[in-house]
PDB file of C-alpha atoms in Angstrom:
ATOM      1  CA  MET A 732      85.207 207.284 124.009  1.00 43.00           C
ATOM      2  CA  THR A 733      88.753 208.655 124.004  1.00 44.00           C
ATOM      3  CA  SER A 734      90.878 209.916 126.883  1.00 47.00           C
ATOM      4  CA  ALA A 735      92.975 213.052 126.919  1.00 46.00           C
ATOM      5  CA  ASP A 736      96.057 210.901 126.255  1.00 52.00           C
ATOM      6  CA  ASP A 737      94.679 209.359 123.089  1.00 52.00           C
ATOM      7  CA  PRO A 738      96.072 210.771 119.822  1.00 47.00           C
ATOM      8  CA  GLN A 739      93.676 213.149 118.119  1.00 46.00           C
ATOM      9  CA  PRO A 740      93.019 213.046 114.376  1.00 44.00           C
ATOM     10  CA  SER A 741      94.880 215.654 112.353  1.00 48.00           C
ATOM     11  CA  PRO A 742      92.736 218.544 111.156  1.00 50.00           C
ATOM     12  CA  ARG A 743      91.706 218.320 107.500  1.00 59.00           C
ATOM     13  CA  THR A 744      93.867 220.537 105.320  1.00 72.00           C
ATOM     14  CA  ASP A 745      91.931 223.131 103.358  1.00 89.00           C
ATOM     15  CA  VAL A 746      92.992 223.366  99.732  1.00 94.00           C
ATOM     16  CA  THR A 747      91.638 225.502  96.926  1.00 97.00           C
ATOM     17  CA  LEU A 748      90.654 223.630  93.777  1.00 97.00           C
ATOM     18  CA  ARG A 749      90.529 225.489  90.452  1.00 97.00           C
ATOM     19  CA  SER A 750      89.765 224.498  86.885  1.00 97.00           C
ATOM     20  CA  ASP A 751      90.738 227.747  85.141  1.00 97.00           C
ATOM     21  CA  VAL A 752      93.873 229.590  84.090  1.00 98.00           C
ATOM     22  CA  THR A 753      94.451 233.334  84.126  1.00 98.00           C
ATOM     23  CA  VAL A 754      96.465 235.425  81.680  1.00 98.00           C
ATOM     24  CA  GLU A 755      97.012 239.157  82.136  1.00 98.00           C
ATOM     25  CA  LEU A 756      98.817 241.388  79.644  1.00 98.00           C
ATOM     26  CA  VAL A 757     100.874 243.508  82.030  1.00 98.00           C
ATOM     27  CA  LYS A 758     103.075 245.385  79.550  1.00 98.00           C
ATOM     28  CA  SER A 759     103.341 245.708  75.793  1.00 98.00           C
ATOM     29  CA  SER A 760     105.082 247.561  73.028  1.00 97.00           C
ATOM     30  CA  ALA A 761     103.438 245.927  70.050  1.00 97.00           C
ATOM     31  CA  SER A 762     101.589 247.287  67.014  1.00 93.00           C
ATOM     32  CA  ASP A 763     101.325 246.618  63.305  1.00 93.00           C
ATOM     33  CA  SER A 764     103.482 249.692  62.656  1.00 90.00           C
ATOM     34  CA  ASP A 765     106.385 247.859  64.323  1.00 92.00           C
ATOM     35  CA  VAL A 766     106.255 245.329  61.491  1.00 94.00           C
ATOM     36  CA  LEU A 767     105.959 247.997  58.802  1.00 91.00           C
ATOM     37  CA  PHE A 768     108.927 250.175  59.695  1.00 85.00           C
ATOM     38  CA  ALA A 769     111.120 247.115  60.221  1.00 90.00           C
ATOM     39  CA  ALA A 770     110.218 245.754  56.786  1.00 90.00           C
ATOM     40  CA  ARG A 771     110.471 249.040  54.878  1.00 85.00           C
ATOM     41  CA  VAL A 772     113.918 249.885  56.174  1.00 77.00           C
ATOM     42  CA  SER A 773     115.190 247.382  53.596  1.00 61.00           C
ATOM     43  CA  THR A 774     114.324 249.784  50.772  1.00 53.00           C
ATOM     44  CA  LEU A 775     113.807 253.170  52.467  1.00 51.00           C
ATOM     45  CA  GLY A 776     116.467 253.262  55.151  1.00 45.00           C
ATOM     46  CA  GLU A 777     115.801 255.883  57.805  1.00 50.00           C
ATOM     47  CA  GLN A 778     112.849 257.227  55.790  1.00 48.00           C
ATOM     48  CA  SER A 779     110.841 254.114  56.712  1.00 46.00           C
ATOM     49  CA  ILE A 780     109.471 255.820  59.850  1.00 50.00           C
ATOM     50  CA  GLY A 781     107.726 258.441  57.701  1.00 53.00           C
ATOM     51  CA  GLU A 782     105.885 255.779  55.707  1.00 53.00           C
ATOM     52  CA  LEU A 783     103.869 254.402  58.601  1.00 53.00           C
ATOM     53  CA  GLN A 784     100.752 256.506  58.128  1.00 60.00           C
ATOM     54  CA  LYS A 785     100.658 256.295  54.340  1.00 60.00           C
ATOM     55  CA  ASP A 786      98.168 254.134  52.444  1.00 61.00           C
ATOM     56  CA  PRO A 787      96.666 251.701  55.004  1.00 65.00           C
ATOM     57  CA  GLU A 788      95.714 249.188  52.297  1.00 74.00           C
ATOM     58  CA  ARG A 789      99.312 249.060  51.096  1.00 80.00           C
ATOM     59  CA  SER A 790     100.416 248.430  54.674  1.00 85.00           C
ATOM     60  CA  LYS A 791      97.898 245.611  55.015  1.00 90.00           C
ATOM     61  CA  GLY A 792      99.188 244.088  51.788  1.00 92.00           C
ATOM     62  CA  LEU A 793     102.798 244.313  52.932  1.00 93.00           C
ATOM     63  CA  ILE A 794     102.077 242.508  56.205  1.00 95.00           C
ATOM     64  CA  ASN A 795     100.206 239.793  54.333  1.00 96.00           C
ATOM     65  CA  TYR A 796     103.097 239.429  51.869  1.00 96.00           C
ATOM     66  CA  LEU A 797     105.607 239.096  54.705  1.00 97.00           C
ATOM     67  CA  MET A 798     103.465 236.466  56.392  1.00 97.00           C
ATOM     68  CA  ARG A 799     102.703 234.542  53.203  1.00 97.00           C
ATOM     69  CA  ASP A 800     106.318 234.400  51.991  1.00 97.00           C
ATOM     70  CA  ARG A 801     107.662 233.842  55.519  1.00 96.00           C
ATOM     71  CA  HIS A 802     109.832 236.911  55.916  1.00 96.00           C
ATOM     72  CA  GLY A 803     109.847 236.572  59.677  1.00 96.00           C
ATOM     73  CA  SER A 804     112.279 239.072  61.191  1.00 96.00           C
ATOM     74  CA  PRO A 805     110.015 242.180  60.873  1.00 96.00           C
ATOM     75  CA  PHE A 806     107.591 240.465  63.284  1.00 98.00           C
ATOM     76  CA  GLU A 807     110.228 240.421  66.040  1.00 98.00           C
ATOM     77  CA  HIS A 808     110.415 244.201  66.712  1.00 96.00           C
ATOM     78  CA  ASN A 809     107.758 244.249  69.432  1.00 97.00           C
ATOM     79  CA  SER A 810     107.232 242.896  72.927  1.00 98.00           C
ATOM     80  CA  MET A 811     104.414 241.549  75.127  1.00 98.00           C
ATOM     81  CA  THR A 812     104.685 240.520  78.781  1.00 98.00           C
ATOM     82  CA  PHE A 813     102.002 238.272  80.259  1.00 98.00           C
ATOM     83  CA  LEU A 814     101.365 237.239  83.863  1.00 98.00           C
ATOM     84  CA  VAL A 815     100.183 233.629  83.751  1.00 98.00           C
ATOM     85  CA  SER A 816      98.635 231.585  86.561  1.00 98.00           C
ATOM     86  CA  ALA A 817      98.295 227.885  85.723  1.00 98.00           C
ATOM     87  CA  PRO A 818      99.197 224.397  86.974  1.00 98.00           C
ATOM     88  CA  ILE A 819     102.907 223.579  87.033  1.00 98.00           C
ATOM     89  CA  PHE A 820     102.517 220.944  84.305  1.00 97.00           C
ATOM     90  CA  VAL A 821     101.446 223.729  81.925  1.00 98.00           C
ATOM     91  CA  PHE A 822     104.664 225.628  82.609  1.00 97.00           C
ATOM     92  CA  ARG A 823     106.753 222.544  81.930  1.00 94.00           C
ATOM     93  CA  GLU A 824     105.224 222.483  78.423  1.00 95.00           C
ATOM     94  CA  PHE A 825     105.835 226.220  78.080  1.00 94.00           C
ATOM     95  CA  MET A 826     109.547 225.705  78.600  1.00 92.00           C
ATOM     96  CA  ARG A 827     109.696 223.819  75.319  1.00 94.00           C
ATOM     97  CA  HIS A 828     109.342 227.248  73.695  1.00 96.00           C
ATOM     98  CA  ARG A 829     112.751 228.877  74.122  1.00 93.00           C
ATOM     99  CA  VAL A 830     113.462 231.025  71.049  1.00 94.00           C
ATOM    100  CA  GLY A 831     112.021 234.502  71.499  1.00 96.00           C
ATOM    101  CA  TRP A 832     110.675 233.837  75.006  1.00 98.00           C
ATOM    102  CA  SER A 833     111.793 234.937  78.475  1.00 97.00           C
ATOM    103  CA  TYR A 834     110.385 233.474  81.704  1.00 97.00           C
ATOM    104  CA  ASN A 835     110.476 234.222  85.415  1.00 97.00           C
ATOM    105  CA  GLU A 836     108.429 231.887  87.621  1.00 97.00           C
ATOM    106  CA  GLU A 837     107.641 232.051  91.328  1.00 96.00           C
ATOM    107  CA  SER A 838     110.097 230.006  93.366  1.00 96.00           C
ATOM    108  CA  GLY A 839     109.400 227.252  95.861  1.00 96.00           C
ATOM    109  CA  ARG A 840     112.902 227.840  97.206  1.00 96.00           C
ATOM    110  CA  TYR A 841     112.163 231.357  98.385  1.00 96.00           C
ATOM    111  CA  ARG A 842     108.490 231.371  99.348  1.00 95.00           C
ATOM    112  CA  GLU A 843     106.031 228.985 100.945  1.00 97.00           C
ATOM    113  CA  LEU A 844     103.800 227.617  98.207  1.00 97.00           C
ATOM    114  CA  GLN A 845     100.064 228.059  98.584  1.00 97.00           C
ATOM    115  CA  PRO A 846      97.541 225.151  98.555  1.00 98.00           C
ATOM    116  CA  VAL A 847      95.913 225.923  95.192  1.00 98.00           C
ATOM    117  CA  PHE A 848      95.519 222.937  92.860  1.00 98.00           C
ATOM    118  CA  TYR A 849      94.052 222.045  89.480  1.00 98.00           C
ATOM    119  CA  VAL A 850      91.037 219.792  89.005  1.00 97.00           C
ATOM    120  CA  PRO A 851      89.424 219.741  85.530  1.00 96.00           C
ATOM    121  CA  ASP A 852      85.781 220.715  85.287  1.00 95.00           C
ATOM    122  CA  ALA A 853      83.030 218.796  83.502  1.00 92.00           C
ATOM    123  CA  SER A 854      83.956 220.274  80.093  1.00 93.00           C
ATOM    124  CA  ARG A 855      87.383 218.592  80.096  1.00 94.00           C
ATOM    125  CA  LYS A 856      87.518 215.463  77.935  1.00 93.00           C
ATOM    126  CA  LEU A 857      89.003 212.677  80.044  1.00 93.00           C
ATOM    127  CA  VAL A 858      89.433 209.554  77.923  1.00 91.00           C
ATOM    128  CA  GLN A 859      92.148 209.028  75.296  1.00 89.00           C
ATOM    129  CA  GLU A 860      91.254 206.664  72.458  1.00 89.00           C
ATOM    130  CA  GLY A 861      93.605 205.436  69.743  1.00 85.00           C
ATOM    131  CA  ARG A 862      97.313 204.775  69.448  1.00 83.00           C
ATOM    132  CA  PRO A 863     100.141 207.317  69.901  1.00 76.00           C
ATOM    133  CA  GLY A 864     100.248 209.752  67.015  1.00 72.00           C
ATOM    134  CA  LYS A 865      96.660 208.990  66.056  1.00 77.00           C
ATOM    135  CA  TYR A 866      94.350 209.429  69.010  1.00 81.00           C
ATOM    136  CA  VAL A 867      91.440 211.548  70.147  1.00 86.00           C
ATOM    137  CA  PHE A 868      90.037 212.567  73.504  1.00 89.00           C
ATOM    138  CA  VAL A 869      86.388 211.863  74.271  1.00 90.00           C
ATOM    139  CA  GLU A 870      84.000 212.806  77.034  1.00 91.00           C
ATOM    140  CA  GLY A 871      84.322 211.022  80.344  1.00 90.00           C
ATOM    141  CA  THR A 872      81.434 209.416  82.163  1.00 94.00           C
ATOM    142  CA  PRO A 873      79.905 211.050  85.252  1.00 94.00           C
ATOM    143  CA  ALA A 874      81.617 208.358  87.337  1.00 96.00           C
ATOM    144  CA  GLN A 875      85.004 209.192  85.818  1.00 95.00           C
ATOM    145  CA  HIS A 876      84.541 212.905  86.431  1.00 95.00           C
ATOM    146  CA  SER A 877      83.541 212.185  90.011  1.00 95.00           C
ATOM    147  CA  ALA A 878      86.591 209.969  90.477  1.00 96.00           C
ATOM    148  CA  VAL A 879      88.900 212.670  89.135  1.00 96.00           C
ATOM    149  CA  GLN A 880      87.433 215.217  91.536  1.00 95.00           C
ATOM    150  CA  ASP A 881      87.646 212.918  94.561  1.00 96.00           C
ATOM    151  CA  VAL A 882      90.995 211.271  93.920  1.00 97.00           C
ATOM    152  CA  LEU A 883      92.833 214.440  92.949  1.00 97.00           C
ATOM    153  CA  GLY A 884      91.321 216.366  95.848  1.00 97.00           C
ATOM    154  CA  ASP A 885      92.391 213.733  98.370  1.00 97.00           C
ATOM    155  CA  SER A 886      95.841 213.413  96.818  1.00 98.00           C
ATOM    156  CA  TYR A 887      96.390 217.169  96.925  1.00 98.00           C
ATOM    157  CA  ARG A 888      95.379 217.382 100.583  1.00 98.00           C
ATOM    158  CA  GLN A 889      97.731 214.574 101.566  1.00 98.00           C
ATOM    159  CA  ALA A 890     100.592 216.095  99.577  1.00 98.00           C
ATOM    160  CA  TYR A 891     100.129 219.536 101.070  1.00 98.00           C
ATOM    161  CA  GLU A 892      99.902 218.084 104.578  1.00 98.00           C
ATOM    162  CA  ALA A 893     103.226 216.308 103.949  1.00 98.00           C
ATOM    163  CA  TYR A 894     104.734 219.592 102.702  1.00 98.00           C
ATOM    164  CA  GLN A 895     103.530 221.437 105.804  1.00 98.00           C
ATOM    165  CA  LYS A 896     104.845 218.696 108.092  1.00 98.00           C
ATOM    166  CA  LEU A 897     108.322 218.955 106.570  1.00 98.00           C
ATOM    167  CA  LEU A 898     108.301 222.729 106.925  1.00 98.00           C
ATOM    168  CA  ALA A 899     107.224 222.385 110.573  1.00 98.00           C
ATOM    169  CA  GLU A 900     110.199 220.055 111.117  1.00 98.00           C
ATOM    170  CA  GLY A 901     112.495 222.819 109.917  1.00 98.00           C
ATOM    171  CA  VAL A 902     113.194 221.310 106.501  1.00 98.00           C
ATOM    172  CA  ALA A 903     114.180 223.859 103.872  1.00 98.00           C
ATOM    173  CA  ARG A 904     111.462 224.945 101.442  1.00 98.00           C
ATOM    174  CA  GLU A 905     113.519 223.795  98.473  1.00 97.00           C
ATOM    175  CA  VAL A 906     113.531 220.254  99.882  1.00 98.00           C
ATOM    176  CA  ALA A 907     109.977 220.168 101.260  1.00 98.00           C
ATOM    177  CA  ARG A 908     108.496 221.204  97.896  1.00 98.00           C
ATOM    178  CA  ALA A 909     109.422 217.777  96.503  1.00 98.00           C
ATOM    179  CA  ALA A 910     106.257 216.469  98.182  1.00 98.00           C
ATOM    180  CA  LEU A 911     104.023 218.621  95.960  1.00 98.00           C
ATOM    181  CA  PRO A 912     102.480 217.452  92.650  1.00 98.00           C
ATOM    182  CA  VAL A 913     102.484 219.138  89.245  1.00 98.00           C
ATOM    183  CA  GLY A 914      98.794 220.028  89.689  1.00 98.00           C
ATOM    184  CA  LEU A 915      99.895 222.839  92.019  1.00 98.00           C
ATOM    185  CA  TYR A 916      99.294 226.328  90.638  1.00 98.00           C
ATOM    186  CA  SER A 917     102.266 228.554  89.929  1.00 98.00           C
ATOM    187  CA  SER A 918     102.654 231.978  88.352  1.00 98.00           C
ATOM    188  CA  MET A 919     105.158 233.444  85.944  1.00 98.00           C
ATOM    189  CA  TYR A 920     105.912 236.390  83.721  1.00 98.00           C
ATOM    190  CA  ALA A 921     106.334 235.358  80.089  1.00 98.00           C
ATOM    191  CA  THR A 922     107.677 237.835  77.538  1.00 98.00           C
ATOM    192  CA  CYS A 923     107.636 237.231  73.797  1.00 98.00           C
ATOM    193  CA  ASN A 924     107.374 238.929  70.425  1.00 98.00           C
ATOM    194  CA  ALA A 925     104.732 238.364  67.768  1.00 98.00           C
ATOM    195  CA  ARG A 926     106.832 235.888  65.801  1.00 98.00           C
ATOM    196  CA  SER A 927     107.529 233.672  68.825  1.00 98.00           C
ATOM    197  CA  LEU A 928     103.890 233.932  69.921  1.00 98.00           C
ATOM    198  CA  MET A 929     102.708 232.827  66.469  1.00 98.00           C
ATOM    199  CA  HIS A 930     104.939 229.771  66.674  1.00 98.00           C
ATOM    200  CA  PHE A 931     103.510 229.002  70.125  1.00 98.00           C
ATOM    201  CA  LEU A 932      99.909 229.396  68.919  1.00 98.00           C
ATOM    202  CA  GLY A 933     100.539 227.236  65.867  1.00 97.00           C
ATOM    203  CA  LEU A 934     101.538 224.353  68.138  1.00 96.00           C
ATOM    204  CA  ARG A 935      99.439 224.937  71.256  1.00 97.00           C
ATOM    205  CA  THR A 936      96.005 225.793  69.869  1.00 97.00           C
ATOM    206  CA  GLN A 937      93.577 224.143  67.488  1.00 94.00           C
ATOM    207  CA  HIS A 938      91.940 226.382  64.893  1.00 95.00           C
ATOM    208  CA  GLU A 939      89.776 225.853  61.827  1.00 94.00           C
ATOM    209  CA  GLN A 940      92.101 228.017  59.694  1.00 94.00           C
ATOM    210  CA  ALA A 941      95.276 226.134  60.614  1.00 94.00           C
ATOM    211  CA  LYS A 942      96.969 224.397  57.673  1.00 95.00           C
ATOM    212  CA  VAL A 943      98.959 222.125  59.974  1.00 93.00           C
ATOM    213  CA  PRO A 944      97.001 220.177  62.603  1.00 89.00           C
ATOM    214  CA  SER A 945      97.943 220.570  66.247  1.00 90.00           C
ATOM    215  CA  PHE A 946      97.163 218.368  69.236  1.00 89.00           C
ATOM    216  CA  PRO A 947      97.721 220.521  72.326  1.00 93.00           C
ATOM    217  CA  GLN A 948      96.907 219.543  75.860  1.00 94.00           C
ATOM    218  CA  ARG A 949      93.752 221.432  76.710  1.00 96.00           C
ATOM    219  CA  GLU A 950      95.190 223.284  79.696  1.00 97.00           C
ATOM    220  CA  ILE A 951      98.016 224.952  77.750  1.00 98.00           C
ATOM    221  CA  GLU A 952      95.575 225.664  74.937  1.00 98.00           C
ATOM    222  CA  MET A 953      93.478 227.628  77.443  1.00 98.00           C
ATOM    223  CA  VAL A 954      96.508 229.818  78.135  1.00 98.00           C
ATOM    224  CA  GLY A 955      97.183 230.195  74.411  1.00 98.00           C
ATOM    225  CA  GLU A 956      93.617 231.293  73.716  1.00 98.00           C
ATOM    226  CA  ARG A 957      93.870 234.087  76.271  1.00 98.00           C
ATOM    227  CA  MET A 958      97.236 235.256  74.945  1.00 98.00           C
ATOM    228  CA  GLU A 959      95.854 235.192  71.417  1.00 98.00           C
ATOM    229  CA  ALA A 960      92.926 237.432  72.351  1.00 98.00           C
ATOM    230  CA  GLU A 961      95.283 240.077  73.769  1.00 98.00           C
ATOM    231  CA  TRP A 962      97.624 239.920  70.783  1.00 98.00           C
ATOM    232  CA  ALA A 963      94.748 240.183  68.283  1.00 98.00           C
ATOM    233  CA  ARG A 964      93.743 243.471  69.893  1.00 97.00           C
ATOM    234  CA  LEU A 965      97.280 244.891  69.752  1.00 97.00           C
ATOM    235  CA  MET A 966      98.188 243.851  66.196  1.00 96.00           C
ATOM    236  CA  PRO A 967      94.973 243.296  64.203  1.00 95.00           C
ATOM    237  CA  LEU A 968      96.568 243.365  60.723  1.00 95.00           C
ATOM    238  CA  THR A 969      99.281 240.921  61.730  1.00 96.00           C
ATOM    239  CA  TYR A 970      96.748 238.692  63.431  1.00 98.00           C
ATOM    240  CA  ALA A 971      94.488 238.669  60.349  1.00 97.00           C
ATOM    241  CA  ALA A 972      97.442 237.776  58.115  1.00 97.00           C
ATOM    242  CA  PHE A 973      98.450 234.966  60.485  1.00 98.00           C
ATOM    243  CA  ASN A 974      94.996 233.409  60.194  1.00 98.00           C
ATOM    244  CA  ALA A 975      94.670 234.034  56.459  1.00 97.00           C
ATOM    245  CA  ASN A 976      97.943 232.221  55.811  1.00 97.00           C
ATOM    246  CA  GLY A 977      97.184 229.060  57.740  1.00 97.00           C
ATOM    247  CA  ARG A 978      98.421 230.076  61.202  1.00 98.00           C
ATOM    248  CA  ILE A 979     102.021 229.194  60.366  1.00 97.00           C
ATOM    249  CA  ALA A 980     104.657 231.395  61.981  1.00 97.00           C
ATOM    250  CA  PRO A 981     106.824 233.186  59.385  1.00 96.00           C
TER     251      PRO A 981
END
């Protein structure tokens, strides 16, 4: 039995645990015709615009030729802007892609960060086997999956409680955020063109048609798969040529 003077236990912090990522195409100016007029200006000058609707099979062949022989610049005359929600560690991998990409991410300096954290679901392979440069991931046991859920959940709650305590003490957001882990969800706008997206997909997704093997972390691959689906709809001829030529960016 406790008296009124006894310290009371702190209330349990509610956090939201997610295992997904979201990708929304918010703006685009991207079509196969962007590739065609850019390529044909080499031989037709200003008349290249008038060639866009002529002979679809010839256009398909031209895009395939450009992809196959790695004439890359015609694939840069387009733009796609995505809104991505994912764990912070995914964005740190994203920042490795700098050429042809622009980023703006939500800021922990200017807003209070929300308690939304990443915990992998049962489909995520947990165990790494093999040496660096030659390893595979295999399924985890039920006990390992349970441990991941419990340990990460508890860690996130403690970290967010520490963050809230610092804020309550009047500590600036940009300092208090240091208590938060990379499993915290963030959001950003990412803008790219088809050439830079192809380079990203070649490194960050696995695909049966890829000539060069890739070993992406699953969470960034999930983002790549969703971006790829949107791009395939916008530029079907370019997307088909990318796959047909081994998924190597021109």
